[in-house]
C-alpha positions as MATLAB code, in Angstrom:
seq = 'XXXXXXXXXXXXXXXXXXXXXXXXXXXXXXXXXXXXXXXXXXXXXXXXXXXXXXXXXXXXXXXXXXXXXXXXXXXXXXXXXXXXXXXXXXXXXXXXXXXXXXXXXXXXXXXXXXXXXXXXXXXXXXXXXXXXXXXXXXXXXXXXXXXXXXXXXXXXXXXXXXXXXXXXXXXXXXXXXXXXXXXXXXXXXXXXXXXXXXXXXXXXXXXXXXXXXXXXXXXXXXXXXXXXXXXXXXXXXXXXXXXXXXXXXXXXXXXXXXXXXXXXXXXXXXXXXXXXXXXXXXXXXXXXXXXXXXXXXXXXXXXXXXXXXXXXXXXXXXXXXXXXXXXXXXXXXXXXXXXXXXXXXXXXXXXXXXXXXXXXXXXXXXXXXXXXXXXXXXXXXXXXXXXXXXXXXXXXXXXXXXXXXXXXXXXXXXXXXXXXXXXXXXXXXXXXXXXXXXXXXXXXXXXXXXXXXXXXXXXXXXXXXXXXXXXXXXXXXXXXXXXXXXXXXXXXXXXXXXXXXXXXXXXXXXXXXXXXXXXXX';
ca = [
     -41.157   21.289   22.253;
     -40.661   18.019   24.404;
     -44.091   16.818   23.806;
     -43.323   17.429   20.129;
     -39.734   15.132   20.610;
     -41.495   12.692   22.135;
     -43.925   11.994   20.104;
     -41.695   11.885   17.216;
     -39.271    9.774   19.117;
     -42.314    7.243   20.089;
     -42.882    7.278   16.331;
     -39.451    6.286   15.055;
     -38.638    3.743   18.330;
     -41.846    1.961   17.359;
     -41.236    1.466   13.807;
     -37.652    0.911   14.705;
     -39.245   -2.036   17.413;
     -41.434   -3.610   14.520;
     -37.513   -3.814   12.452;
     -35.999   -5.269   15.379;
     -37.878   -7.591   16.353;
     -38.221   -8.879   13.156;
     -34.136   -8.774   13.204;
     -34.126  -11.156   15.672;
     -36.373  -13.471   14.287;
     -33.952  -13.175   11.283;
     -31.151  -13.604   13.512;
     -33.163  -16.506   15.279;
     -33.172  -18.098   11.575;
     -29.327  -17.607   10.960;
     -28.436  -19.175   14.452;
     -30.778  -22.350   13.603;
     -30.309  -22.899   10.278;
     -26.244  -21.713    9.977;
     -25.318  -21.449   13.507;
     -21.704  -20.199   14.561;
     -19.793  -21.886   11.331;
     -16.631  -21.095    9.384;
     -19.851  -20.132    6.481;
     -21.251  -17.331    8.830;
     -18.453  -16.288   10.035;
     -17.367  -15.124    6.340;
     -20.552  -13.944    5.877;
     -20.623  -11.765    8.962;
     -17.597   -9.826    7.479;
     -18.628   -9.841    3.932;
     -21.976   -7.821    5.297;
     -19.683   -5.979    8.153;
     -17.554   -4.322    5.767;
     -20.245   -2.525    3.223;
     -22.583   -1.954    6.526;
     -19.571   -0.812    8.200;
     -19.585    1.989    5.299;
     -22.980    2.057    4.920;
     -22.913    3.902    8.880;
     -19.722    5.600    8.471;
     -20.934    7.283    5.091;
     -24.727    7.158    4.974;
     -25.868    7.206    8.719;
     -23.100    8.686    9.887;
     -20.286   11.569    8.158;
     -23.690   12.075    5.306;
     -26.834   12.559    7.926;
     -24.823   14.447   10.109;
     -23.611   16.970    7.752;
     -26.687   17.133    5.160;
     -29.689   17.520    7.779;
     -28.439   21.015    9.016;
     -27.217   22.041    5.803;
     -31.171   21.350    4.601;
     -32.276   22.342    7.307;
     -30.900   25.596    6.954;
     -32.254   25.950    3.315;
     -35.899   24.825    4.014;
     -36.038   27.620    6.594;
     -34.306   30.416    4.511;
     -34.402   29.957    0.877;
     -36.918   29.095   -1.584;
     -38.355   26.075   -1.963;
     -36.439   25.821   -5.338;
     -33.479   26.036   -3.968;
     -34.146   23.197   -1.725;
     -35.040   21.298   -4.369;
     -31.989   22.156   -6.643;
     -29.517   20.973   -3.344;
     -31.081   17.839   -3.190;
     -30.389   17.387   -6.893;
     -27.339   18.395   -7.086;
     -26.482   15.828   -3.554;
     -27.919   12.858   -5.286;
     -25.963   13.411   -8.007;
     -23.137   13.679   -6.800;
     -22.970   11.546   -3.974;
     -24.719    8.496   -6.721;
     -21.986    9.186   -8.938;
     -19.177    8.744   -5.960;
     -20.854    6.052   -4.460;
     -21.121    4.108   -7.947;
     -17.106    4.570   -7.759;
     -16.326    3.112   -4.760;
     -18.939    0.134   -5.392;
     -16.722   -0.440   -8.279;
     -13.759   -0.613   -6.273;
     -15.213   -2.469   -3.945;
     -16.292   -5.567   -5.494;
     -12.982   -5.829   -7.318;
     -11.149   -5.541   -4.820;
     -13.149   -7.377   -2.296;
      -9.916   -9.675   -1.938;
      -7.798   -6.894   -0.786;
     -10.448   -5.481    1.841;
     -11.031   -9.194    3.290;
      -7.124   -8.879    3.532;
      -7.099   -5.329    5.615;
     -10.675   -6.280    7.609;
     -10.180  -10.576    8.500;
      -6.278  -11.406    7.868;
      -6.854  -14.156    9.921;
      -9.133  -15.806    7.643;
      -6.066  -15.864    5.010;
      -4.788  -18.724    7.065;
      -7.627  -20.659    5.538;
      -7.580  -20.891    2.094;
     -11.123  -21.849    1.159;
     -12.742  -19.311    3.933;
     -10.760  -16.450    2.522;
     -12.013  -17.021   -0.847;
     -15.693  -17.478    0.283;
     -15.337  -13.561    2.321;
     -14.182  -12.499   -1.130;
     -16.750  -14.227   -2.791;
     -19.584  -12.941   -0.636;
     -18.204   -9.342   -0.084;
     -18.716   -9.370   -4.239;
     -21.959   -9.592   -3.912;
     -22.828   -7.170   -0.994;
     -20.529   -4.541   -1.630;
     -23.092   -2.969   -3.827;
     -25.434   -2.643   -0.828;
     -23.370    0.075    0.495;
     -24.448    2.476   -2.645;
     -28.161    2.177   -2.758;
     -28.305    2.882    1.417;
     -26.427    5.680    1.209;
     -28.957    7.191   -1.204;
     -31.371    6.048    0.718;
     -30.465    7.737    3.616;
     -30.232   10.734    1.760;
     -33.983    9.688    0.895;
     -34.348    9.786    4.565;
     -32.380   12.590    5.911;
     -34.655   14.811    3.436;
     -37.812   13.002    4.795;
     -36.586   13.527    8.586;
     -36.095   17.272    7.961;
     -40.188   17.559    6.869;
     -41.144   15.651    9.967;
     -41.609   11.751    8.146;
     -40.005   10.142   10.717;
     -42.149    7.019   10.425;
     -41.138    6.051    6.702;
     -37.510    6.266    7.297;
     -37.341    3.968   10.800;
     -39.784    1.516    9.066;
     -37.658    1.023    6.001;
     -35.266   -1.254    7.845;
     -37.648   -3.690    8.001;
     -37.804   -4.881    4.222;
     -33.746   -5.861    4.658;
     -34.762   -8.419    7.465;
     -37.935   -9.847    5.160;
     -35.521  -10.589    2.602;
     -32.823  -12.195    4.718;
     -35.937  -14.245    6.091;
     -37.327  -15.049    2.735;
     -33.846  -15.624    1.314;
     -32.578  -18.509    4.476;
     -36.050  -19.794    4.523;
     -36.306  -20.287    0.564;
     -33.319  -19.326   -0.754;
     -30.686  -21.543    0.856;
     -31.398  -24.705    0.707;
     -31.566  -24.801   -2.747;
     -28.045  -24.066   -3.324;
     -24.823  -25.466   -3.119;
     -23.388  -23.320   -0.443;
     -26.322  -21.790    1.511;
     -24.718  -19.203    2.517;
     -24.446  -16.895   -0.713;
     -28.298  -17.091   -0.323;
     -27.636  -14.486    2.481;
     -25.319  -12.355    0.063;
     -27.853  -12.082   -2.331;
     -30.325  -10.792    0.114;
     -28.518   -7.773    0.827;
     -28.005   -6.678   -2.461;
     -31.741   -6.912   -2.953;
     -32.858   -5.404    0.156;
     -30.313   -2.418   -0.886;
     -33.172   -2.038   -3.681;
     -35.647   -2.336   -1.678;
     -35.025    0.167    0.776;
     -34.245    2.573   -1.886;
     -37.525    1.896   -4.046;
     -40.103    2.008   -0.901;
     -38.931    5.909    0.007;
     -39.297    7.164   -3.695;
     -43.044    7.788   -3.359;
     -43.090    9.413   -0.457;
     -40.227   12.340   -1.189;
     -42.318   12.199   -4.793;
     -45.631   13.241   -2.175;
     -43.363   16.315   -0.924;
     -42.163   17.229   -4.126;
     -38.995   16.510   -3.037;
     -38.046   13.425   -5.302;
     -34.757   14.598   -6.753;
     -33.189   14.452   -9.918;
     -29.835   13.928  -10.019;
     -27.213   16.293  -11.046;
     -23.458   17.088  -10.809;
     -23.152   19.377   -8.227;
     -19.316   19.381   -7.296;
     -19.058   23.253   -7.391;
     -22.846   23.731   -5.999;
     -22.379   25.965   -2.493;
     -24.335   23.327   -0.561;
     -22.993   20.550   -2.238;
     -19.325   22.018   -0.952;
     -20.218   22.631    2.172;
     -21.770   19.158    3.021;
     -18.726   17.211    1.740;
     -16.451   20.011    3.854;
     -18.221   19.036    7.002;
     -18.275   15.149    5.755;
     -14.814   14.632    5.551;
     -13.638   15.092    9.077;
     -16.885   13.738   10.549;
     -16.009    9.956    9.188;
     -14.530    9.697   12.468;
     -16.482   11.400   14.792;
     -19.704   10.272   14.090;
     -19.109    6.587   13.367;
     -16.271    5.622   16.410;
     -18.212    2.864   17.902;
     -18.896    1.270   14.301;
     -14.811    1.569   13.404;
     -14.223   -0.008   16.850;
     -16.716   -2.730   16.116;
     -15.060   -3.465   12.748;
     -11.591   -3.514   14.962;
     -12.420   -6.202   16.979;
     -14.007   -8.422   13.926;
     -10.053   -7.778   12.587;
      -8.716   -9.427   15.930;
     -11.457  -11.534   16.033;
     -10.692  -13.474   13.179;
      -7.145  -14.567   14.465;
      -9.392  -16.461   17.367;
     -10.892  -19.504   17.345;
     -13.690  -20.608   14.492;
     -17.064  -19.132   16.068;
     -15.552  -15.665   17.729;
     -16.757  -13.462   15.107;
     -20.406  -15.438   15.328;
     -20.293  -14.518   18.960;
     -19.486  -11.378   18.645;
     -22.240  -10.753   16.009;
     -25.052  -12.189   17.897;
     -23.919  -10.109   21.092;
     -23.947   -7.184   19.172;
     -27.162   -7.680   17.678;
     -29.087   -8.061   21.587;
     -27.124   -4.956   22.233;
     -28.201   -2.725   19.022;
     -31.710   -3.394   19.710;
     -32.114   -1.076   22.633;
     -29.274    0.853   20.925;
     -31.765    1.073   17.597;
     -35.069    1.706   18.902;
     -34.479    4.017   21.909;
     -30.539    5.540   20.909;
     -30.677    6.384   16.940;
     -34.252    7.130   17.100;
     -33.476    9.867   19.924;
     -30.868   10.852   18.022;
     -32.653   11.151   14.643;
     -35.011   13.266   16.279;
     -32.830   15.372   17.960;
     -30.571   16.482   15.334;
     -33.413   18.207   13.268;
     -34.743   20.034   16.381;
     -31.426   20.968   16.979;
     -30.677   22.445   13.882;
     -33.256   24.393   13.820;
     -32.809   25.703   16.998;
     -28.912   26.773   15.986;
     -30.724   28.646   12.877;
     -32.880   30.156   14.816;
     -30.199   31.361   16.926;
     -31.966   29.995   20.195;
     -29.344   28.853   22.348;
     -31.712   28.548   25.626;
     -33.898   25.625   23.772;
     -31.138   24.134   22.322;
     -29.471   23.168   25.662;
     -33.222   22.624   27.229;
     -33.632   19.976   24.055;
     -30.096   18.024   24.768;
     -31.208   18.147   28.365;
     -34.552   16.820   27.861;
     -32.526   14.070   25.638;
     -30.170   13.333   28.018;
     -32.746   12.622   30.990;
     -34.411   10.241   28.649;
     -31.149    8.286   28.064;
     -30.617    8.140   31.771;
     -34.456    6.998   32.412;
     -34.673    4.384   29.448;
     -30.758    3.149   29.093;
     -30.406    2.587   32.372;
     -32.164   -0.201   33.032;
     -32.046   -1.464   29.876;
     -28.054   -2.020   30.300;
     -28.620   -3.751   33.544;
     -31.049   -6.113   31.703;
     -28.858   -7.165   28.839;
     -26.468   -7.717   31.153;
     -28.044   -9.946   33.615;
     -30.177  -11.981   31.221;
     -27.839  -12.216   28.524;
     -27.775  -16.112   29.073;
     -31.646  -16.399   28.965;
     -32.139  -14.451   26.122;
     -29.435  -15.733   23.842;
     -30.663  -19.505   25.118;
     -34.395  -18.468   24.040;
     -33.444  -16.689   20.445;
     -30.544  -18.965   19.253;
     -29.916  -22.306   21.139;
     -30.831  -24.993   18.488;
     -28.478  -28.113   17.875;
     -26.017  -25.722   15.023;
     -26.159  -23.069   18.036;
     -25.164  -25.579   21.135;
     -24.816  -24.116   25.030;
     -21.170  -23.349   24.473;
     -21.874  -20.916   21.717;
     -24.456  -19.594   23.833;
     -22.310  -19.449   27.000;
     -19.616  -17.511   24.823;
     -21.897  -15.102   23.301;
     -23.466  -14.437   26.523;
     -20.415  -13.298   27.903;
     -19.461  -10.785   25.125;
     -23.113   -9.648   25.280;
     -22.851   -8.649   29.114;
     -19.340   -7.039   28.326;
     -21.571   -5.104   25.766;
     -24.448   -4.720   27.911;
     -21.885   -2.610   30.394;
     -21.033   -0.263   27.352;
     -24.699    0.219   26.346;
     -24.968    3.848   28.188;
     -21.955    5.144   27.034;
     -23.341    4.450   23.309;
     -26.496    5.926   23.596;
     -24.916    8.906   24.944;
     -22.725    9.268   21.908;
     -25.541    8.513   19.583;
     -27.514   11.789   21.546;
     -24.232   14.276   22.210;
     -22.648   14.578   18.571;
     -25.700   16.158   17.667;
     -25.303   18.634   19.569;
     -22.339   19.630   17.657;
     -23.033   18.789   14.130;
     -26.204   20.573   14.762;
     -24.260   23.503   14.941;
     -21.472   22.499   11.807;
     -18.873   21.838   14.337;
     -17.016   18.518   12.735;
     -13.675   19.371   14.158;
     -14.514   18.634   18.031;
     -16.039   15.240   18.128;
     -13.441   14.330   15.322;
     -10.592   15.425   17.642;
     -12.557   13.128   20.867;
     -13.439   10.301   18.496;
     -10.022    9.557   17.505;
      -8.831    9.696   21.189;
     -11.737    7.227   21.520;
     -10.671    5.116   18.803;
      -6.902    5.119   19.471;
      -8.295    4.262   23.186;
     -10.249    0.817   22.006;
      -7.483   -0.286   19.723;
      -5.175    0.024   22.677;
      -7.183   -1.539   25.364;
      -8.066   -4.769   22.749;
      -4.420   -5.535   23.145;
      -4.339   -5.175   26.565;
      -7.493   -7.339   27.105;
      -7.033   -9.727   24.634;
      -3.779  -10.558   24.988;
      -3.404  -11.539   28.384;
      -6.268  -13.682   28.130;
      -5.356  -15.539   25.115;
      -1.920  -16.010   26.715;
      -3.015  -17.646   30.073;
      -5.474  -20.048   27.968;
      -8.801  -17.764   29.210;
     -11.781  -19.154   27.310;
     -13.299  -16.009   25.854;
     -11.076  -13.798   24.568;
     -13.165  -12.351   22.493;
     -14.982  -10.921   25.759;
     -12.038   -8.816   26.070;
     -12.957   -6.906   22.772;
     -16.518   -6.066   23.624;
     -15.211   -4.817   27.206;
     -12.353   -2.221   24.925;
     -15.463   -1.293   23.037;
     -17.454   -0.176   26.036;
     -14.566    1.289   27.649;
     -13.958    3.475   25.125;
     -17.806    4.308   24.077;
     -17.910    5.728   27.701;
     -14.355    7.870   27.218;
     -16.064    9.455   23.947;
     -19.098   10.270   26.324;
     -16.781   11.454   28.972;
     -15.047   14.201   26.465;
     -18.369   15.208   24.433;
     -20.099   15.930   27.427;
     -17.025   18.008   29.177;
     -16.844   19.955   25.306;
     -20.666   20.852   25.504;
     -20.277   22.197   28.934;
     -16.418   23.971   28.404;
     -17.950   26.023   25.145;
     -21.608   26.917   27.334;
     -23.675   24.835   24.237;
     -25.576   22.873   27.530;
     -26.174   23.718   30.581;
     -27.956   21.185   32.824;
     -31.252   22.635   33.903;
     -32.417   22.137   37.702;
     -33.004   18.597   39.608;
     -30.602   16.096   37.469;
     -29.221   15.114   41.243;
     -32.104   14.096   42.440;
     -33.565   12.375   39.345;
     -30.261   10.128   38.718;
     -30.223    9.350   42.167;
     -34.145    8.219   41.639;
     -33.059    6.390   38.704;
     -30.248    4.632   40.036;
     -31.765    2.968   43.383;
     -35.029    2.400   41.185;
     -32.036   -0.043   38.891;
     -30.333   -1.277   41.855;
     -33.460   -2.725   43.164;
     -34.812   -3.887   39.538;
     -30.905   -5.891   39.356;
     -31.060   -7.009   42.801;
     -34.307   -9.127   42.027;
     -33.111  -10.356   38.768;
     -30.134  -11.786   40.538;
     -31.484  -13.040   43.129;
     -34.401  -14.582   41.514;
     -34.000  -15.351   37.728;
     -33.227  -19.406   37.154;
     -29.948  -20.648   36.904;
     -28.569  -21.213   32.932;
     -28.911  -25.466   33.754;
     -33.291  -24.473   33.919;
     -33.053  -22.627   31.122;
     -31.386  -25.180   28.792;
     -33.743  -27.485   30.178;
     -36.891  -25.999   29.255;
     -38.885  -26.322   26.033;
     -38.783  -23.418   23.712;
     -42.190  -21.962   24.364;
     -40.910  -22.338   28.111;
     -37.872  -20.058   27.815;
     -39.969  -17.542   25.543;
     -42.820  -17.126   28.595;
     -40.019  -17.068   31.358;
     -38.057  -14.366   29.380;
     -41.011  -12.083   28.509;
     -41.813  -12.632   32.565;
     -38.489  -11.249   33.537;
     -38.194   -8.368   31.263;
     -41.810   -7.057   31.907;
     -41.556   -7.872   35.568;
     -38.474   -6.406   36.441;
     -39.365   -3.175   33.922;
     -42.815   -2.992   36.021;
     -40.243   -3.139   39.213;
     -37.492   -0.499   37.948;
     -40.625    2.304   37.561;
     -43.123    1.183   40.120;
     -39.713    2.426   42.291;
     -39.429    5.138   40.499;
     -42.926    5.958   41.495;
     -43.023    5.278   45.118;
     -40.378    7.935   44.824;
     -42.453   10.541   43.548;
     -41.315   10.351   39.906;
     -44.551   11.677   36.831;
     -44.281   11.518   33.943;
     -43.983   15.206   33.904;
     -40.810   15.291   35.330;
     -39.590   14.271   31.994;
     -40.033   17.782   30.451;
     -37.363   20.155   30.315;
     -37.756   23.004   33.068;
     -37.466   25.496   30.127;
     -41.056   23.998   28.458;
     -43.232   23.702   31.500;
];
């Protein structure tokens, strides 16, 4: 079984690595060519509100609840009545979908309102969110059908296709600022546009591949369809529970936007350092996971359903780990290497740096989230990480008033650093109570020796951030180096201390084969 997960897990983190890397050299391209303007920052919440939705509905409340529900068909009905659910799905979730688009881009002036009032203080920036939230709101219905493309694709095993479809949205923001923009009168909507045709895109590239597995559906109405019913029951509550971190994310883009001009920009190009570990390690364990899982519940094998959470958990620890302590203490080289440019100058990269860090703190308390629901909507229990995800959520809005506040009334700099710190806060609360749930209802049980590898882990990252902060070059260096400079120091420092964090881990008797669940040996 682990060998299994983690070779399906290597599969979907490296075509999730070939997406993000090519995210930051699209995110390399927006700092250089926009940099952190009033422009991007209406941009950033024109594409924040339909993505927003697009991992609330699609990879959130939708995956969550139609994987097991499929799951549970492809191993006990027919193979016609698998197909006839996913009909009846499609159909039904198109035609809902195609109603909220429509509400969406009309009333794109009302959700700027509710999502960036303090961009209504400026006339002509409010009208270009509007403007541009027009034009991507539409993205939001063809990724939700196509990750009902890939939830059906997950549940055969075609991991791959699904994690490497990401990567035609970050082509055509790079075609679109590269060609695009400077042919127009306001760049910018070059950026819009690319959304709504990567929504396409995405959508398009899957269609052969459910058409290889017979699985290409044909949309029906399927209100009163059993399946159908059941999915949207366990949808409704799970809005919340799945998607916390992405509602407390939007949160702090609404506060955000009462700061000064460039705070939302900062925000966004923290988060984006962030979500790559996040992406290629943290969804792609949990995209794995939640099939397995399933599975497992149908099977009514509760002893390899804990060992599989276990064995996920143990890789969060081993991989997130150091990977926190990295963003954290090279925020200001990477940042500086990706995005400094003359648009992007070394106080945009001082202030993003500091939000990243305050990110990078929160980064294991995501992940965990990202692996833990799983373990409950693997089993169609909605109500329980609703219930903890709401605490979470109440949490974050809380502390950003706390944080922010004070610092914006004694003059502090970065504000906006007090938003990422709420956010991380609260990711590790939502941890904190799905973990305690699991273990209160007997779901997990941790199997034998998790003392003695965390304690392995954590001296093997203490040593790995004690060289990095002793050693790495002060920011002054860094701004003084040529670009090629920066990118060789950077890759130094990441391999190097990565080669440091295991080679400890090593010397302490760690093999790979302590990564398998005790139950699989």
């Amino acid at each position: 079984m682990a060998r299994n997960l983690l070779k399906s897990t290597a599969i979907v983190s490296a075509m999730t690595m070939i997406s993000r890397v090519l995210g930051f050299v699209r995110d390399v391209i927006f700092a250089r060519y926009f940099g952190a303007s009033l422009a991007m920052d209406a941009f950033f919440v024109a594409f924040k509100i339909p993505n927003f939705l697009r991992r609330l509905f699609a990879e959130g409340a939708f995956s969550q609840a139609f994987v097991p529900v499929l799951s549970e068909y492809k191993n006990e009905r027919s193979a016609a009545e698998v197909r006839e659910l996913a009909d009846r799905v499609s159909g039904t979730l198109g035609l809902i979908l195609l109603a909220v688009t429509a509400v969406g881009v009309v009333g794109a002036p009302v959700l700027i309102l509710i999502f960036a009032p303090g961009f209504v203080g400026n006339a002509g920036q409010y009208d270009l969110a509007a403007n541009l939230l027009r034009v991507t709101f539409p993205y939001l219905f063809f990724i939700s059908l196509t990750a009902l493309a890939g939830g059906i694709l997950n549940t055969y095993g075609r991991f791959g296709v699904p994690a490497f479809t990401p990567v035609l949205l970050n082509i055509c923001f790079i075609a679109a600022a590269v060609f695009v923009a400077p042919h127009l009168a306001e760049p910018v909507y070059a950026l819009a546009l690319a959304v709504f045709g990567a929504g396409m895109a995405q959508l398009l590239f899957q269609l052969p591949f459910l058409w290889r597995l017979k699985m290409l559906p044909r949309p029906r109405w399927g209100w009163r369809h059993p399946g159908v019913k059941r999915i949207l029951g366990l949808m409704l509550p799970t809005l919340f529970g799945a998607s916390v971190a992405q509602i407390n994310l939007l949160f702090d883009t609404l506060i955000a936007s009462f700061l000064v001009t460039g705070s939302v920009s900062w925000l966004y190009y923290a988060d984006r350092l962030m979500e790559f570990p996040l992406g290629v390690f943290g969804i792609a364990l949990a995209t794995v996971i939640l099939p397995s899982l399933s599975q497992r519940h149908a099977n009514a094998d509760p002893k390899n359903f804990s060992a599989t959470l276990d064995w996920a958990l143990r890789q969060v620890f081993l991989i997130g780990l150091p990977a926190a302590l990295g963003l954290g203490l090279l925020a200001g080289p990477m940042l500086t290497t990706l995005f400094h440019s003359e648009v992007f100058d070394q106080h945009d990269v001082a202030m993003s740096a500091a939000s990243l860090s305050a990110y990078g703190a929160g980064l294991l308390g995501f992940i965990l989230v990202k692996v833990l629901v799983p373990g409950f909507y693997a089993r169609q229990d909605t109500r329980t990480p609703v219930r903890i995800g709401i605490i979470a959520m109440v949490t974050n809005m809380v502390l950003n008033v706390l944080f922010v506040v004070p610092m914006v009334w004694v003059g502090y700099a970065a504000p906006h650093v007090g938003l990422a710190l709420a956010t991380s806060a609260s990711a590790f609360l939502n941890a904190a109570l799905l973990y305690r749930a699991l273990r209160r209802e007997s779901v997990y049980t941790p199997q034998p020796g998790w003392w003695r590898f965390a304690l392995k882990t954590s001296i093997a990252g203490l040593v790995m951030a004690a060289g990095l902060l002793l050693l790495v070059p002060p920011m002054t260096a860094w701004f003084g180096w040529s670009g090629w400079h920066r990118a060789g120091q950077l890759i130094l420092w990441i391999f190097g201390s990565a080669a440091v964090y295991f080679l400890v881990l090593v010397s302490f008797g760690f093999r790979p084969r302590d990564l398998r669940s005790p139950a699989t040996r």
